[in-house]
Amino acid sequence: MTIRLRLTLYYSAVLLAGLLLFSASIWLTLERQLVAGIDARLDQRVASLGTMLSVEKNEPDLREEAQEFEKASGPGWLELRDSTGNFLLSPNRLLTVSDFEVGGPSTVIREGRRIRLRSVKVLGFSAATAIPLDEMDAVLGDLKRLLVWLIPLDLAAACLGGYWISRRALRPVTAMTREAAAVTAQNLSARLRVPSTGDELRDLAATFNDVLARLEASLGRVRQFTSDASHELRTPVSLIQATAELALRRPRTEAEYRQSLAQIEEEARRMGALTESLLTLARADAGALEMPLAATDLNRVVEEVVHSSAAIGESRSVRVTADVKPPVVSAANEAGIRRLLLILVDNALKHTPAGGVVTVSALPVGGGVELEVRDNGVGIPGEALPHIFERFFSADASHGGAGAGLGLSIAQAIAEAHGSKIAVESAPGEGSRFSLLLREASVSHATL
């Protein structure tokens, strides 16, 4: 069932309920007003009857006067009895003895006719007067027939009008549906036309365009990632293939074979490291890489990282130092934090000239711990700062990652698994400062 049909049915149901309620209100109000008018006529008869009885005392004259009064009172009946129970008027077959005990106005049915009846005692006499409700029932019958015809006609007109209105109102949705159906992976740059109506349809089109923009950007990153990964993997594979072909082209000495195998092993190790980095990022994107957190002594982790990196620093005449205080404990994944620090230190060493210093620290800050890797190297250009955590990004003056531009991406993913984010402060020629804030020690669980 289409939306426009559902809207029409809902509108029609509400309208039908409103019409029925309105009709019932009109019916009951009219009936109450008509009955009130008849009751007023009965009250007037009773008052006139009291006046007549107070004037006429002689029974023959009173009987004659009562007959005249009955004729002059208009449509209806009158029964009058004296104190002994004798009828002053001929008994009416529509009125019974019990009617003299009714009291206030009431509606009774006699011989298939509805009548409005009232009885009263006046100056020792018992009187019962009634007015037929034929005219009132005729008016209500006419109203009933009118409503029976008008309600279906109004409902039909409302249904047609409601369907037309809903179809017209949803016409932009139909147009947007066609435009959205034409969007494919090959033309994600297409956008829906945003109507200048200022209503929910405009918001819907704008939101859908925002989704398309995010999808386009995401797919663009995936395509770029795939292209860059293929390029990075092609180099070691080509080198391995070329080295093997050269080694097999003619007989060689044992030393030459060993040299070729060593080159193949080096390229295979580089390709394995690159593949492992790609798998790590793929798991992070899929939310399938879990990192259990536990209370971790970050000072110990910092000292281990500094010790591991000291030899590389010495080979480049760069000093790697640790700035640690008394034990600093935080909720962290020890292996993940160690890998993160190794990546940051390796990047700092690559871009710090001889004689420089790389400092790794873990300091308590408020209710958490701040990890910091600081160097006095070449720094990062301002235009490169927003991109250094992008995959495969590299710039001559920026901190790249492990030669392939994946290191900082992995480090940022590890930081996000800890509910944090790596912040960077750098300027060309003034060095760089990478930092992240970890929560205080508590056992929990994080998922990339």
Coordinates of N, CA and C in Angstrom, one line a residue, residues 283-389:
R283 N 41.2 -4.7 10.0 CA 40.5 -5.2 11.2 C 39.9 -4.0 12.0
A284 N 40.7 -2.9 12.0 CA 40.2 -1.7 12.7 C 39.0 -1.1 12.1
D285 N 39.0 -1.1 10.7 CA 37.9 -0.5 10.0 C 36.6 -1.4 10.2
A286 N 36.8 -2.7 10.3 CA 35.7 -3.7 10.4 C 35.2 -3.8 11.9
G287 N 35.9 -3.2 12.8 CA 35.6 -3.4 14.2 C 35.9 -4.8 14.7
A288 N 36.8 -5.5 14.1 CA 37.1 -6.9 14.5 C 38.4 -7.0 15.3
L289 N 39.1 -5.9 15.5 CA 40.3 -6.0 16.3 C 40.1 -5.5 17.7
E290 N 40.2 -6.5 18.6 CA 39.8 -6.2 20.0 C 41.1 -5.9 20.8
M291 N 41.0 -5.0 21.8 CA 42.1 -4.7 22.7 C 41.7 -4.7 24.1
P292 N 41.9 -5.7 24.8 CA 41.5 -5.7 26.3 C 42.4 -4.8 27.0
L293 N 41.8 -4.0 27.9 CA 42.5 -3.0 28.7 C 42.7 -3.6 30.1
A294 N 43.9 -3.2 30.7 CA 44.2 -3.7 32.0 C 45.1 -2.6 32.7
A295 N 45.2 -2.6 34.0 CA 46.0 -1.6 34.7 C 47.5 -1.9 34.2
T296 N 48.1 -0.8 33.6 CA 49.4 -1.0 33.0 C 50.3 0.1 33.6
D297 N 51.6 -0.3 33.9 CA 52.6 0.7 34.4 C 53.2 1.3 33.1
L298 N 52.8 2.5 32.8 CA 53.2 3.1 31.6 C 54.7 3.5 31.7
N299 N 55.2 3.8 32.8 CA 56.6 4.1 33.0 C 57.5 3.0 32.5
R300 N 57.1 1.8 32.9 CA 57.9 0.6 32.4 C 57.8 0.4 30.9
V301 N 56.6 0.7 30.3 CA 56.5 0.6 28.9 C 57.3 1.6 28.2
V302 N 57.4 2.8 28.7 CA 58.2 3.9 28.1 C 59.7 3.5 28.2
E303 N 60.1 3.0 29.3 CA 61.5 2.6 29.4 C 61.9 1.5 28.5
E304 N 61.0 0.5 28.3 CA 61.2 -0.6 27.4 C 61.3 0.0 25.9
V305 N 60.4 0.9 25.6 CA 60.5 1.4 24.2 C 61.8 2.2 24.0
V306 N 62.2 3.0 25.0 CA 63.4 3.8 24.9 C 64.6 2.9 24.7
H307 N 64.6 1.8 25.5 CA 65.7 0.9 25.5 C 65.8 0.2 24.1
S308 N 64.6 -0.2 23.5 CA 64.6 -0.9 22.2 C 65.0 0.1 21.1
S309 N 64.7 1.4 21.3 CA 65.0 2.3 20.2 C 66.4 3.0 20.3
A310 N 67.1 2.8 21.5 CA 68.4 3.4 21.7 C 69.4 3.1 20.7
A311 N 69.5 1.8 20.3 CA 70.5 1.4 19.3 C 70.3 2.1 18.0
I312 N 69.0 2.1 17.5 CA 68.7 2.8 16.2 C 69.1 4.3 16.3
G313 N 68.8 4.9 17.5 CA 69.1 6.3 17.7 C 70.6 6.5 17.6
E314 N 71.4 5.6 18.3 CA 72.9 5.8 18.3 C 73.4 5.7 16.8
S315 N 72.8 4.8 16.0 CA 73.3 4.6 14.6 C 73.1 5.9 13.8
R316 N 72.1 6.7 14.3 CA 71.9 8.0 13.6 C 72.3 9.2 14.4
S317 N 73.1 9.0 15.4 CA 73.6 10.0 16.3 C 72.5 10.8 16.9
V318 N 71.4 10.2 17.3 CA 70.2 10.8 17.9 C 70.0 10.1 19.3
R319 N 69.9 10.9 20.3 CA 69.7 10.4 21.6 C 68.3 10.2 22.0
V320 N 67.9 9.0 22.5 CA 66.5 8.7 22.9 C 66.5 8.6 24.4
T321 N 65.7 9.5 25.0 CA 65.6 9.5 26.5 C 64.2 9.3 27.0
A322 N 64.1 8.9 28.2 CA 62.8 8.7 28.9 C 62.6 9.7 30.0
D323 N 61.5 10.3 30.1 CA 61.1 11.3 31.2 C 60.0 10.6 32.0
V324 N 60.4 9.9 33.0 CA 59.4 9.1 33.8 C 59.4 9.6 35.3
K325 N 58.3 9.5 35.9 CA 58.1 9.9 37.3 C 57.8 8.6 38.0
P326 N 57.5 8.7 39.3 CA 57.1 7.5 40.1 C 56.0 6.8 39.3
P327 N 55.8 5.5 39.5 CA 54.9 4.6 38.7 C 53.6 5.3 38.3
V328 N 53.4 5.4 37.0 CA 52.1 5.9 36.5 C 51.3 4.8 35.9
V329 N 50.1 4.5 36.5 CA 49.3 3.4 36.0 C 48.1 3.9 35.3
S330 N 47.8 3.3 34.2 CA 46.6 3.6 33.4 C 45.9 2.4 32.9
A331 N 44.6 2.5 32.5 CA 43.9 1.4 31.8 C 44.3 1.4 30.4
A332 N 45.1 0.4 30.0 CA 45.7 0.4 28.6 C 45.9 -1.0 28.2
N333 N 46.1 -1.2 26.9 CA 46.5 -2.5 26.3 C 48.1 -2.4 26.2
E334 N 48.8 -3.1 26.9 CA 50.3 -2.9 27.0 C 50.9 -3.1 25.6
A335 N 50.5 -4.2 24.9 CA 51.1 -4.4 23.6 C 50.8 -3.3 22.6
G336 N 49.5 -2.8 22.7 CA 49.1 -1.8 21.8 C 49.8 -0.5 22.0
I337 N 50.0 -0.1 23.3 CA 50.7 1.1 23.7 C 52.1 1.0 23.3
R338 N 52.7 -0.1 23.5 CA 54.1 -0.3 23.1 C 54.3 -0.1 21.6
R339 N 53.4 -0.7 20.8 CA 53.5 -0.5 19.4 C 53.3 0.9 19.0
L340 N 52.3 1.6 19.6 CA 52.1 3.0 19.3 C 53.3 3.9 19.6
L341 N 54.0 3.7 20.7 CA 55.1 4.4 21.1 C 56.3 4.1 20.1
L342 N 56.5 2.9 19.8 CA 57.5 2.5 18.8 C 57.3 3.2 17.5
I343 N 56.1 3.3 17.0 CA 55.8 4.0 15.7 C 56.2 5.4 15.8
L344 N 55.8 6.1 16.9 CA 56.0 7.5 17.1 C 57.5 7.8 17.2
V345 N 58.2 6.9 18.0 CA 59.7 7.1 18.2 C 60.4 6.9 16.9
D346 N 60.0 5.8 16.1 CA 60.6 5.5 14.8 C 60.5 6.7 13.9
N347 N 59.3 7.3 13.8 CA 59.0 8.5 13.0 C 59.9 9.6 13.4
A348 N 60.0 9.9 14.7 CA 60.9 10.9 15.2 C 62.3 10.7 14.9
L349 N 62.8 9.5 15.0 CA 64.2 9.2 14.6 C 64.5 9.5 13.2
K350 N 63.5 9.2 12.3 CA 63.7 9.3 10.8 C 63.9 10.8 10.5
H351 N 63.3 11.7 11.2 CA 63.2 13.1 10.8 C 63.9 14.0 11.9
T352 N 64.8 13.4 12.7 CA 65.6 14.2 13.6 C 67.1 14.1 13.2
P353 N 67.7 15.2 12.9 CA 69.1 15.2 12.4 C 70.0 14.7 13.5
A354 N 71.3 14.4 13.1 CA 72.3 14.0 14.0 C 72.5 15.1 15.1
G355 N 72.7 14.6 16.3 CA 72.8 15.5 17.4 C 71.5 15.9 18.1
G356 N 70.4 15.4 17.5 CA 69.1 15.7 18.1 C 68.7 14.8 19.2
V357 N 67.5 15.1 19.9 CA 67.1 14.4 21.0 C 65.6 14.0 20.8
V358 N 65.3 12.8 21.1 CA 63.9 12.3 21.1 C 63.5 11.9 22.5
T359 N 62.5 12.5 23.1 CA 62.1 12.3 24.5 C 60.7 11.6 24.6
V360 N 60.6 10.5 25.3 CA 59.4 9.8 25.6 C 59.0 10.0 27.0
S361 N 57.8 10.4 27.3 CA 57.4 10.6 28.7 C 56.0 10.1 29.0
A362 N 55.7 9.8 30.2 CA 54.4 9.5 30.7 C 54.1 10.3 32.0
L363 N 53.2 11.2 32.0 CA 53.0 12.1 33.1 C 51.6 12.1 33.5
P364 N 51.3 12.1 34.8 CA 49.9 12.2 35.3 C 49.3 13.6 35.0
V365 N 48.1 13.6 34.5 CA 47.4 14.9 34.2 C 46.0 14.8 34.6
G366 N 45.6 15.5 35.6 CA 44.2 15.4 36.1 C 43.9 14.0 36.6
G367 N 42.9 13.4 36.0 CA 42.5 12.1 36.3 C 43.0 11.0 35.3
G368 N 44.0 11.4 34.5 CA 44.5 10.5 33.5 C 46.0 10.6 33.4
V369 N 46.5 10.0 32.3 CA 48.0 10.0 32.1 C 48.2 10.5 30.6
E370 N 49.2 11.4 30.5 CA 49.5 11.9 29.1 C 50.8 11.2 28.6
L371 N 50.7 10.5 27.5 CA 51.9 10.0 26.9 C 52.4 11.0 25.8
E372 N 53.7 11.2 25.8 CA 54.3 12.2 24.9 C 55.5 11.7 24.2
V373 N 55.7 12.0 22.9 CA 56.9 11.7 22.2 C 57.3 13.1 21.6
R374 N 58.4 13.6 22.0 CA 58.8 15.0 21.6 C 60.2 14.9 20.9
D375 N 60.4 15.6 19.9 CA 61.7 15.7 19.2 C 62.1 17.1 18.8
N376 N 63.3 17.4 18.5 CA 63.7 18.7 18.0 C 64.2 18.6 16.6
G377 N 63.5 17.8 15.8 CA 63.9 17.6 14.4 C 63.4 18.7 13.5
V378 N 63.2 18.3 12.2 CA 62.8 19.2 11.1 C 61.4 19.8 11.2
G379 N 60.6 19.1 12.0 CA 59.2 19.6 12.1 C 58.3 19.2 10.9
I380 N 57.1 19.6 11.0 CA 56.1 19.2 9.9 C 55.5 20.5 9.4
P381 N 55.5 20.6 8.0 CA 54.9 21.8 7.4 C 53.4 21.9 7.8
G382 N 52.9 23.1 7.9 CA 51.5 23.4 8.3 C 50.5 22.7 7.3
E383 N 50.8 22.7 6.0 CA 49.9 22.1 5.1 C 49.8 20.6 5.1
A384 N 50.8 20.0 5.7 CA 50.9 18.5 5.9 C 50.2 18.0 7.1
L385 N 50.1 18.9 8.2 CA 49.6 18.5 9.5 C 48.2 17.8 9.4
P386 N 47.2 18.3 8.6 CA 45.9 17.7 8.6 C 45.9 16.3 8.0
H387 N 47.0 15.9 7.3 CA 47.0 14.7 6.5 C 47.9 13.6 7.0
I388 N 48.7 13.9 8.1 CA 49.7 12.9 8.5 C 49.2 11.6 9.0
F389 N 47.9 11.5 9.4 CA 47.4 10.3 9.8 C 46.6 9.5 8.7

